[in-house]
Structure formats: C-alpha cells, structure tokens
Coordinates of C-alpha atoms and ligand atoms in Angstrom, one line a residue:
X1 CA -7.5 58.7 24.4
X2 CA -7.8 57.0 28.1
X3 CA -9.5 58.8 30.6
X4 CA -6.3 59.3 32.7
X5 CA -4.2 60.3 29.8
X6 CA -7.4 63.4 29.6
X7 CA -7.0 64.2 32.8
X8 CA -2.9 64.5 32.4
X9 CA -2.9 66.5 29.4
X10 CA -5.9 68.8 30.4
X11 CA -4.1 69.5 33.2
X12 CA -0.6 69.8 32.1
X13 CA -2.2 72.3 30.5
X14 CA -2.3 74.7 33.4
X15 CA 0.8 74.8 33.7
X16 CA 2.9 74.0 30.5
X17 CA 3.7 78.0 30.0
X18 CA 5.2 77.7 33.3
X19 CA 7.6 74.8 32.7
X20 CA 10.5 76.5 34.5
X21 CA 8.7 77.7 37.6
X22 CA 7.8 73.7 38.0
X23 CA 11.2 72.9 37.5
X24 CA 12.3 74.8 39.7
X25 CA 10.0 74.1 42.3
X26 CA 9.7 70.8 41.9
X27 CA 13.6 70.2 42.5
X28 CA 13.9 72.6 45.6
X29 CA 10.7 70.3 47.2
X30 CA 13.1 67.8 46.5
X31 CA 16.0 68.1 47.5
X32 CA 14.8 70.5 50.4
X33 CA 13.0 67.3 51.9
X34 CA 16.0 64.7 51.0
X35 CA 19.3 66.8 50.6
X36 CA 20.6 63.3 50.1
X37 CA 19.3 63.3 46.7
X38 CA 21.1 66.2 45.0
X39 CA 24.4 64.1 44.9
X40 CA 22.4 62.2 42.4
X41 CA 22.3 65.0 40.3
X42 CA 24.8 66.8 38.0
X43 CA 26.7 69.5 39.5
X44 CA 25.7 72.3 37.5
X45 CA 21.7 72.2 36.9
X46 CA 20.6 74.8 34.3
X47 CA 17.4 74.3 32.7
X48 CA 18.8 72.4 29.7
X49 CA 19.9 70.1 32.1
X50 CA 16.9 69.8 34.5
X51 CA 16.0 66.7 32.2
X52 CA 14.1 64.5 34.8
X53 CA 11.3 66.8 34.7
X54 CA 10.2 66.9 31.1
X55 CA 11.1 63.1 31.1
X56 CA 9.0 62.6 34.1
X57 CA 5.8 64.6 32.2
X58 CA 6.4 62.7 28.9
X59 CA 6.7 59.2 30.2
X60 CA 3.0 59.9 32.0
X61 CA 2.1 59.5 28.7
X62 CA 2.8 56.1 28.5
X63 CA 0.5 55.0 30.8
X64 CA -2.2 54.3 28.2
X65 CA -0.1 52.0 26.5
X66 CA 1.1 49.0 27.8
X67 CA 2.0 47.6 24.9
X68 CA 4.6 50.1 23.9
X69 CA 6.0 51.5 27.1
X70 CA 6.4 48.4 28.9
X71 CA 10.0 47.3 27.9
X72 CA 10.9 50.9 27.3
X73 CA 10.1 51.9 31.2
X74 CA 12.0 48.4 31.9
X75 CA 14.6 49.9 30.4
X76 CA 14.5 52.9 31.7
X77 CA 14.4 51.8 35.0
X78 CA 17.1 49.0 34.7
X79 CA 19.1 52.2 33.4
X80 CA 18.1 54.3 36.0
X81 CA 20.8 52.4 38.0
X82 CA 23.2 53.9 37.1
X83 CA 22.4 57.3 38.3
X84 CA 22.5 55.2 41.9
X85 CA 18.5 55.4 42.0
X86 CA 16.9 53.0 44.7
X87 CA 13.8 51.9 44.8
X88 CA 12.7 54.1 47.4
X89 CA 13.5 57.1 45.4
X90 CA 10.5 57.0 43.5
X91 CA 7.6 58.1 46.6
X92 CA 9.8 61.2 47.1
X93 CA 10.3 62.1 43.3
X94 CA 6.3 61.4 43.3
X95 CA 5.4 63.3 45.5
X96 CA 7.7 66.6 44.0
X97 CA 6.2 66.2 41.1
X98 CA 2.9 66.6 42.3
X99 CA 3.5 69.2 44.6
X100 CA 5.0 71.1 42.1
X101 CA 2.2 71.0 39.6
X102 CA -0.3 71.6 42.0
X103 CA 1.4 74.8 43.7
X104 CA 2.0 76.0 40.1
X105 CA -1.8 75.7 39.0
X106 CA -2.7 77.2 41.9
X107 CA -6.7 77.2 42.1
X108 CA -7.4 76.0 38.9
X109 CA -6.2 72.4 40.3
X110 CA -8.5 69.8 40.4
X111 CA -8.9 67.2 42.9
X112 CA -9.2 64.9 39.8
X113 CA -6.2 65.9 38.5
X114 CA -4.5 65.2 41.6
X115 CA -5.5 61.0 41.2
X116 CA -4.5 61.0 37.7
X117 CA -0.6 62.1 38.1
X118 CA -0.8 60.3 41.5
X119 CA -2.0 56.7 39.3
X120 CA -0.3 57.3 36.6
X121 CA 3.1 58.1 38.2
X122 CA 2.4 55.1 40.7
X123 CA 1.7 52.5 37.3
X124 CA 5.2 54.0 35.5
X125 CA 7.6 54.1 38.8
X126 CA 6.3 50.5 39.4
X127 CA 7.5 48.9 35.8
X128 CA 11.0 50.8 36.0
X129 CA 11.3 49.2 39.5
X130 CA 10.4 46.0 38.3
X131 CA 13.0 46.3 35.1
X132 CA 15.4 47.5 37.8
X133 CA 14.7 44.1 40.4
X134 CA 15.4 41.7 37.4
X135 CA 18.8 43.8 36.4
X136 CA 21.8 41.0 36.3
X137 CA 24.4 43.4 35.2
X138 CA 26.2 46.1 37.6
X139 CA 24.8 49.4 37.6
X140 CA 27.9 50.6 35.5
X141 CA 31.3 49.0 34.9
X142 CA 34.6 50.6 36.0
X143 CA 36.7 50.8 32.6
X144 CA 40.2 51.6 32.3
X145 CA 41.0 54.1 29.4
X146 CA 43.9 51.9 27.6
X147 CA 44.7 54.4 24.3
X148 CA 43.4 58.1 23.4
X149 CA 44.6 59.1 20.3
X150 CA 43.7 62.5 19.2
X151 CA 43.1 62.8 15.1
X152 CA 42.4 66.5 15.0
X153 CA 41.3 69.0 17.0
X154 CA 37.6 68.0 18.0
X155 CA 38.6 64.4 17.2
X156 CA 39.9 61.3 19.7
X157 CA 40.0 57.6 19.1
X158 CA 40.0 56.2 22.9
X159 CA 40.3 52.3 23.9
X160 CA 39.1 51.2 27.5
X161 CA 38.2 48.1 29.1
X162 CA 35.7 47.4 32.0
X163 CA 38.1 46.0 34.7
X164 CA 34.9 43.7 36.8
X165 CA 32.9 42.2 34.6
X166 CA 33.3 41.3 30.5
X167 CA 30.8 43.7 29.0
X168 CA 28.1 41.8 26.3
X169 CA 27.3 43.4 23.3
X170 CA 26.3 43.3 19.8
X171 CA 28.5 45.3 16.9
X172 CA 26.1 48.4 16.5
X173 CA 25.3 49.1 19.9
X174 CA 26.0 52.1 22.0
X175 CA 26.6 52.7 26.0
X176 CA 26.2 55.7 28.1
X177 CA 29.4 56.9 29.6
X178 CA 30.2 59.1 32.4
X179 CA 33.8 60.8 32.9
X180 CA 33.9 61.0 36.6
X181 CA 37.4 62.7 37.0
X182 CA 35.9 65.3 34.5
X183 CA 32.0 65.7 34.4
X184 CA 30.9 64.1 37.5
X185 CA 27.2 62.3 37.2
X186 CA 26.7 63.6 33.4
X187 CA 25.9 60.6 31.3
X188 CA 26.1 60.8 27.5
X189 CA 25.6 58.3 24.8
X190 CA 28.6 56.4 22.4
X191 CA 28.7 53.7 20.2
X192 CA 30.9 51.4 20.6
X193 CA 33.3 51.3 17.7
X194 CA 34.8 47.7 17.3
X195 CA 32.7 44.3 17.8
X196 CA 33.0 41.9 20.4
X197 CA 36.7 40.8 21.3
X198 CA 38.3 38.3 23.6
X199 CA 40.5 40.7 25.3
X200 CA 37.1 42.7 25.7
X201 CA 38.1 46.0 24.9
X202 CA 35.6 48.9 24.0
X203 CA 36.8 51.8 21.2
X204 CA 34.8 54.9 21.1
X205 CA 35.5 57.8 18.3
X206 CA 34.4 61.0 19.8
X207 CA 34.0 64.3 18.6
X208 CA 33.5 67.3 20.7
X209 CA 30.6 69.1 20.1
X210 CA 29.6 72.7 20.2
X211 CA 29.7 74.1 24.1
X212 CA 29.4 70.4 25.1
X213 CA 30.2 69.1 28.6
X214 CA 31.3 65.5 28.3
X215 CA 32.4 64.7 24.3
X216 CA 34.9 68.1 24.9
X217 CA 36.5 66.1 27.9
X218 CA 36.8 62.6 26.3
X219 CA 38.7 64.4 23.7
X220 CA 40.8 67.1 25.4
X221 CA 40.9 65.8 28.6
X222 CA 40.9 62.1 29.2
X223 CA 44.3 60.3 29.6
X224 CA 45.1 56.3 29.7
X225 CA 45.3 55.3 33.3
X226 CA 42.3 56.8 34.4
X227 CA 38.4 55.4 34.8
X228 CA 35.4 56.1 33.4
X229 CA 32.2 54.4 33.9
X230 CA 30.2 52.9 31.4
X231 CA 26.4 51.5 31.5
X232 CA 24.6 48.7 29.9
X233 CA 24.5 48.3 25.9
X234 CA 21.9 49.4 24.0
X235 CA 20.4 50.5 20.5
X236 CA 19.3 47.8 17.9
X237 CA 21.6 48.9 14.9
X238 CA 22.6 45.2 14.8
X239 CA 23.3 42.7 11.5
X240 CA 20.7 40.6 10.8
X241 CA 22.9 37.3 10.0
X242 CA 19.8 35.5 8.0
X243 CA 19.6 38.7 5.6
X244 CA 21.6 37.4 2.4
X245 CA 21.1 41.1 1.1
X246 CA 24.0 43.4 0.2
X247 CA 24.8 45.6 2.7
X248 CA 25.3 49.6 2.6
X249 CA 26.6 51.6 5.2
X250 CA 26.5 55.5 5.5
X251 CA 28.5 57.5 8.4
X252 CA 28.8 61.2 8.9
X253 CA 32.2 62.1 11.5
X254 CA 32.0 60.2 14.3
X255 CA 28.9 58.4 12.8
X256 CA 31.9 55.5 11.7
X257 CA 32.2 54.2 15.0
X258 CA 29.2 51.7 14.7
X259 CA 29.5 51.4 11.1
X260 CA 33.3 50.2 12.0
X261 CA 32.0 47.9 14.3
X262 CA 29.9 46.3 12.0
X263 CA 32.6 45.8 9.2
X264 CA 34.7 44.4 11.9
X265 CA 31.9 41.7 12.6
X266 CA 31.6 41.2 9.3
X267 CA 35.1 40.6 8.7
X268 CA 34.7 37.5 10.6
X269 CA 32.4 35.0 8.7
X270 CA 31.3 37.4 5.6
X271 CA 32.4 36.0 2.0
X272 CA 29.5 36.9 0.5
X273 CA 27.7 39.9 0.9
X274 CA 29.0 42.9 -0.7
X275 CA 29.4 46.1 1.6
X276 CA 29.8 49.6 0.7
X277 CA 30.6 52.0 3.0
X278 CA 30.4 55.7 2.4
X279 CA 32.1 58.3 4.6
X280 CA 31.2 61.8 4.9
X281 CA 32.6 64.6 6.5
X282 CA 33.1 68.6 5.9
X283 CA 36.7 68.6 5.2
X284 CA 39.8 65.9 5.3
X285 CA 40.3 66.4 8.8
X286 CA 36.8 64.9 9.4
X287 CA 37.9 61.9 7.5
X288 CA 39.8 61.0 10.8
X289 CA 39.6 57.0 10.8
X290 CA 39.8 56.8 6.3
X291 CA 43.7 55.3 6.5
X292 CA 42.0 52.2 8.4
X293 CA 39.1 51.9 6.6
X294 CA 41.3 51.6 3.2
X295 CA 43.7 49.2 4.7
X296 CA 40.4 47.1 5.4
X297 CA 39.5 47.6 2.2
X298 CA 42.6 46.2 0.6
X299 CA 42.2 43.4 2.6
X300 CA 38.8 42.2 2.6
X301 CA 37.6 42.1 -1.2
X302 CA 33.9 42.2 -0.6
X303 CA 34.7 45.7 1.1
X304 CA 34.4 49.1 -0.3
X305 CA 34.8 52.5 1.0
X306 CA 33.6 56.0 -0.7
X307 CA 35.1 58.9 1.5
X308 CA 33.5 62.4 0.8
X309 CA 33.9 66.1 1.5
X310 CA 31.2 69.1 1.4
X311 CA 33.3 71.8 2.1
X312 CA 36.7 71.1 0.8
X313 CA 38.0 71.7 -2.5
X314 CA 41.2 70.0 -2.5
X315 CA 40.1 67.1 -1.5
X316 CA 40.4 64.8 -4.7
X317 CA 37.5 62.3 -3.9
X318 CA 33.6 62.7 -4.3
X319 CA 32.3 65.7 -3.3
X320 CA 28.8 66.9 -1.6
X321 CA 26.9 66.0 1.4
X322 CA 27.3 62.1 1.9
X323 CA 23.5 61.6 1.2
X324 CA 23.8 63.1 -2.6
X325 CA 27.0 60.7 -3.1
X326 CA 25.3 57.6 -2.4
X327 CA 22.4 58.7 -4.6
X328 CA 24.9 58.9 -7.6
X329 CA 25.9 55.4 -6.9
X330 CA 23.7 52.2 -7.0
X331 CA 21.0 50.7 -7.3
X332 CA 20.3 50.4 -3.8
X333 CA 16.7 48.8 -4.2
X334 CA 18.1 45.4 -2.7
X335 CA 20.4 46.7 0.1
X336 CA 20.5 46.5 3.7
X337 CA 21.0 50.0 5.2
X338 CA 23.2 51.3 8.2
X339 CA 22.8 55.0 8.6
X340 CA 24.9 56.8 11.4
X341 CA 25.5 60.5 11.9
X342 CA 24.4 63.7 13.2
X343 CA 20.4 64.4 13.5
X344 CA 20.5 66.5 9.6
X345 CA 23.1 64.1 8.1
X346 CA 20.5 60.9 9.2
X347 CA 17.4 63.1 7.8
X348 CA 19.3 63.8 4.6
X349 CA 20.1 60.4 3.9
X350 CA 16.5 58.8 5.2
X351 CA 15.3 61.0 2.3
X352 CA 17.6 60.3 0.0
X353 CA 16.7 56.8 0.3
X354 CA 12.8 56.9 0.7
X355 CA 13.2 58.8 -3.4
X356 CA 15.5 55.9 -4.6
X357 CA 12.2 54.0 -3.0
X358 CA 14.5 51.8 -0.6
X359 CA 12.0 49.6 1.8
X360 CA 12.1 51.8 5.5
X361 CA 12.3 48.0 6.6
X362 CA 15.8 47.5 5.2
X363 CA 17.2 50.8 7.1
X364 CA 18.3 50.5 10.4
X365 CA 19.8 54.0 12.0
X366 CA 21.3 55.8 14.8
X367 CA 20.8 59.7 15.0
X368 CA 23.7 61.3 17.3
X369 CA 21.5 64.9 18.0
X370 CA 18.2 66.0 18.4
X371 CA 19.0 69.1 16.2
Ligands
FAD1 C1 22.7 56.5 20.0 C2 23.7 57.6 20.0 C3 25.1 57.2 19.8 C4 26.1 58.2 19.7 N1 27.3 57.8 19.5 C5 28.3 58.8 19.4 C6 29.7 58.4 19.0 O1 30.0 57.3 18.8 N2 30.6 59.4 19.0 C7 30.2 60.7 19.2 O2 31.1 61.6 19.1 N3 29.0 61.1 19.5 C8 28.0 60.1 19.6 N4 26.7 60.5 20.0 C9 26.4 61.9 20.2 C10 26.8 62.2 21.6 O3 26.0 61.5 22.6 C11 26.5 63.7 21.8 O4 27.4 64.4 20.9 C12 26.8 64.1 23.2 O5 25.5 63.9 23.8 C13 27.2 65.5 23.4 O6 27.4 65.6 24.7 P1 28.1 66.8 25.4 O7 28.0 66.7 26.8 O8 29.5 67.0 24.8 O9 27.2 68.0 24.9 P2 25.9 68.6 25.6 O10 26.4 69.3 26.8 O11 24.9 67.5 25.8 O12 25.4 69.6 24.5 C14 25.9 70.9 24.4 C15 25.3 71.6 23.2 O13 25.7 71.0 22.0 C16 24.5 70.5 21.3 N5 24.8 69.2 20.7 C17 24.8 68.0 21.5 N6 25.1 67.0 20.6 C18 25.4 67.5 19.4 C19 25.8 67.0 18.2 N7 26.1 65.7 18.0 N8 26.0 67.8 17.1 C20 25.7 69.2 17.3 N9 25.3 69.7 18.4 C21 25.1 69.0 19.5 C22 23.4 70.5 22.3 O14 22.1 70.7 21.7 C23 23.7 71.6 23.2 O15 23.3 72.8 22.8 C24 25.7 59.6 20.0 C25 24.4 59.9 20.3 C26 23.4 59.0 20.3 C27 22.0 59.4 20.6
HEM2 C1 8.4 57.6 36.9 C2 9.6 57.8 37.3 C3 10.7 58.3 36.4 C4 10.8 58.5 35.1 C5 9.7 58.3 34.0 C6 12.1 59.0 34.8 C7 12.6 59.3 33.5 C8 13.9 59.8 33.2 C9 14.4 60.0 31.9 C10 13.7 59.6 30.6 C11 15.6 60.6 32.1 C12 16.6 61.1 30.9 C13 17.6 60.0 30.7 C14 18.7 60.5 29.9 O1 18.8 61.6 29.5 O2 19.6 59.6 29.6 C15 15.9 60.7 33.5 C16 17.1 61.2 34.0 C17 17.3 61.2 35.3 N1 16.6 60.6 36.3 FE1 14.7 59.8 36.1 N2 12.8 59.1 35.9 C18 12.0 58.7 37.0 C19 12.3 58.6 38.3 C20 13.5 59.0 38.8 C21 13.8 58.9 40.3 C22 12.9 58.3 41.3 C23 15.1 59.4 40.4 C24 15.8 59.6 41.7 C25 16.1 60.7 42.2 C26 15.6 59.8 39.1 C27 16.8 60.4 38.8 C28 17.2 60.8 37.5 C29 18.5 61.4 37.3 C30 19.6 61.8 38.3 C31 18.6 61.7 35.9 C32 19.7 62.4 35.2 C33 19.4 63.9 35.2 C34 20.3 64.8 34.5 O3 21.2 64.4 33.8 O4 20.0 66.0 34.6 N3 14.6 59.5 38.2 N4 14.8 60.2 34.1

C-alpha cells in the first residue's frame, strides 16, 4: 500500500464509527456555504441516501491505482453531468469533505492527514473533470414515455424515446433514469430492454421494489405524454459477434429486459448459434413478458425458452429457483453465459455454474441489488 493510501485509511480510521456525524456535517458545511448546491441534491436526504459521502471516501482509494480507476473516475465524472455538476463544484465539495473529517477527529487530526485527503481528492476531482471536458453527449436526454403497460401489480413494460438526440447503444446495456414529474433528482439504473432500432425507441421492464422511490413510480405512476430523463449507456453485458459458441441466457423478473434485448439483436443476423433462455420468477405473474418470448420462440428455430416458478404449484412448467433448472439441463461446458437478475438470483446461478465448471470468462452478468 502507497503512502497516501496509509495516511487515508489510518485516518479514516478516526472517524469511521462516526460516519453519520460526518455526513451530516459535511453536507450542512456545504450547502451552508453554497445554498445553490442543495438543488443538486434529492429532495428528501436520509442517510441511505446521503450517497456522495461514502462514494467520496471510497473513490480516495483509488488514488493508488491508476491503472484501474482511471476510466472508471472518467466515467464517473462524465456521469456526474447529469446531476448538473460543473467543474467548479469540486473546490467546494473538497473542501466539506475535509472540514468534516477534521472537525470530527477533533485533536487526534494530523497535519499529515490533512495533505493526504487534500492530494488525493485533488488527483480524483481532476480525472472526473477531465472525463467530463471530453463528454460529446448531453448531460441527459429528454425522452417521451410512448407506452406503459402494466403486467401485474409490481410489474410495467414502458416504451420512450429521447426527443434531441438518437441515443447509441449496445443490446445489454443499461441507462440511469430520473422521473422528474415524480422523484425529482433521484437517478436509478435500467436496462434497456430491446436493441438498437431506427425509430430509436428505448423499452424498459420495471418492477417496483420493496419501499423504493423511483421503480414504484415508473410502475404506478408514469403515463405516456410525459418526460423522463435518461443518461448515457453503460454496462458491458454485450455479444461478442466473433464468439461462435452457443449461447445461454438466464433472467430472474425483470432481469429479461437485457436478456430480451439480446435475443432481439440476435434475431438479426444469428442462423447459427443456438440460444437457450431460461426464465425464472416466484409465481406466473412474475413470468410477465413469457407470451413474447414463446412467440419468438416459434419463430426463430435456433431459439428456446424454459420458464420456471419457485413458489407456485400450479404452474405446469419446471419448477425451483432458475439456477437449479439450468443445472438439470446441459451440458453447458461450451456456452456463452448472460446472467441477469436480483443480487441472490445472480449469486445462485454464478455458483451453479462455477460446479458445472463453466469458464468465469464465458459469463458476462448484471446484478440488479446489492442485497
Ligand atoms: C445494472 C443494473 C440494471 C438494472 N436494470 C433493471 C431493470 O431493467 N428493471 C428493473 O426493474 N430494475 C433494474 N435494476 C434495479 C433497479 O435499479 C433497482 O431496483 C432500483 O435501484 C430500485 O430503485 P428504487 O428507487 O425503486 O428503490 P430504492 O429507493 O433505491 O430502494 C429502496 C429499498 O429497496 C431495496 N432494493 C433496491 N433495489 C432492490 C431490488 N432490486 N430488490 C430488492 N430490494 C431492493 C433497497 O436496498 C432499499 O432498502 C437494475 C440495477 C442495476 C444495477
Ligand atoms: C472526487 C469527487 C467526487 C467523487 C469521487 C464522487 C462520487 C460519487 C458517486 C460514486 C456517486 C454515486 C453515484 C450513484 O449512486 O449513481 C455520487 C453521487 C452524487 N454526487 Fe458525486 N462525486 C464527487 C464529486 C461531486 C461533486 C463536486 C458534486 C457536486 C455537488 C457531486 C454531486 C453528486 C450528487 C448530487 C450525487 C447523487 C447523490 C444522491 O443521489 O444522494 N459529486 N458521487
């Protein structure tokens, strides 16, 4: 370990039992000296929410490693747009941060200390700003919600298309998306459920989650006409066209949307690859999207679709967790692997397939929850 990234830790270190107290002071110093700044910020801030701290403290870690962090902070920062951060943002955030630390630790602070959060925040803010400067897309595109469909109670298909700019992106890739009508400045993340088209509309499948803010209101609240905004693609849960491999795709709920996309791409130029897709979900009701996916499996021959339930005895298809169906099936030593779902459902099935000794190489995944 670096000297600075030492210094960070050992110092963190004063205060990490306190996380709250710096929270807390550190966005009062904030926004006390630049009111301006709050309307950044989401409207209710509990300490779940307060998420730029803890972000803040882990990306100091970063500073070590060039290598690693420096497209992630480019990222980062080009993302950072959205929330309507300018460049000149970053002194004041800065100098919160440290304030906050150092009022917190009280005497134990270290002058030393001080010039290690001071570098390392000054090395980070610079490579977001830089990804920021070499941004050529908008901060966020304006999109039109075209359809909303519900299919269930937590469930809602939704079509919407960005009315400035065509949006570029790869099947398997997922935006952030804020409902501004609804949950002003809360950002959350959704893949986007069909590949590229000419008309260039976006389809997301959402399902509400829990006590959550913004999947609840895409589902239950959204109507056409209205605008939500939506940021710059990401996520690499793209087809590898050179692969010649079979393909195998596994989706819990809502986990179908890149999956669907990817089939969709496929159905473009694919005649030779055979692709499986297995879909799980609790009960029939989760299977919300299964009449499409059959009626693409009818027509594309190279397609085919295993729908199962865990918790529902009448349904008359496979049942168990959707990890233990694909394990009856096979063998899978060959396959490319898409893998899409909630945090457990993704574990499950990352098991599943490191004991049937499938290369971690082939797998490519997207986990919807930290949980
Ligand atoms: C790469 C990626 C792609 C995603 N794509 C989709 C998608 O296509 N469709 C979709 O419906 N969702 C998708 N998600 C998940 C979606 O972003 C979360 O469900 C969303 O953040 C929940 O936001 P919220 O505001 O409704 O809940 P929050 O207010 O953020 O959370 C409220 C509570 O619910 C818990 N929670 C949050 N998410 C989940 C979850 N998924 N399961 C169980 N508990 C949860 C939180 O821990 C918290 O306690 C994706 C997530 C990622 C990381
Ligand atoms: C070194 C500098 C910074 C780092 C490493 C950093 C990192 C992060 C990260 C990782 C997130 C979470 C993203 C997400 O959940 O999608 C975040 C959220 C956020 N950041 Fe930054 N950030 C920095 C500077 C700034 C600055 C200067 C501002 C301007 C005020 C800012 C405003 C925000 C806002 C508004 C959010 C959303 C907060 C929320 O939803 O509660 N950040 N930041």
């Amino acid at each position: 370990m670096g000297n600075l990234s030492r210094l960070l830790k050992e110092s963190w270190t004063l205060v990490e039992e306190q996380q709250d107290k710096v929270a807390g002071y550190f966005y009062a110093r904030m926004f006390l000296s630049n009111p301006e700044l709050r309307n950044l910020f989401p409207v209710t801030m509990d300490v779940q929410r307060a998420r730029l701290l803890g972000a803040l403290v882990t990306s100091m870690q970063l500073v070590d490693d060039p290598d690693r962090s420096d497209e992630y902070l480019h990222a980062l920062g080009r993302d950072h747009r959205k929330f309507h951060v300018e460049p000149e943002h970053y002194e004041i955030v800065g100098s919160a941060l440290l304030e906050a630390l150092r009022a917190v630790a009280g005497e134990r602070w270290a002058i030393e200390y001080d010039q290690a959060w001071r570098d390392a925040y000054q090395v980070i803010s610079a490579r977001m700003i830089a990804g920021a400067a070499t941004d050529t897309n908008p901060p966020y595109w304006n999109a039109e919600v075209l359809t909303h469909e519900r299919r269930g109670p937590d469930v809602a298909v939704l079509t919407c298309r960005p009315l400035q700019y065509p949006l570029s992106y790869r099947a398997g890739q997922y935006v952030s998306v804020e409902t501004p009508r609804h949950r002003p400045r809360l950002w959350r993340t959704y893949s986007i459920a069909n590949a590229p088209d000419a008309d260039n509309t976006l389809e997301f499948h959402v399902q509400a989650v829990g006590a959550g803010w913004v999947s609840s209101a895409l589902v239950r609240k959204v109507r056409p006409g209205e605008l939500l905004r939506v940021a710059a693609p990401m996520g690499s849960m793209t087809l590898d066209a050179s692969s010649t491999r079979d393909i195998v795709c596994v989706a819990g709920g809502t986990g179908l949307a890149p999956i669907k996309a990817l089939v969709q791409e496929l159905t473009r130029y694919n005649r030779t690859r055979w692709v499986h897709v297995f879909f799980g979900a609790r009960d029939r009701d989760g299977l919300y999207d299964l009449a499409e996916l059959n009626q693409l499996a009818a027509r594309y021959p190279w397609l085919s679709v295993v729908p199962a339930c865990s918790d529902d005895d009448g349904f008359t298809g496979e049942q168990g967790n959707i990890s233990d169906v694909v394990a009856r099936y096979g063998p899978w030593a060959e396959h490319d692997f898409f893998v899409s779902g909630s945090a457990p459902m993704v574990r499950a099935t990352l098991r599943t397939l490191a004991e049937l000794q499938v290369p971690s190489i082939r797998i490519r995944y997207d986990s919807f929850s930290d949980g």
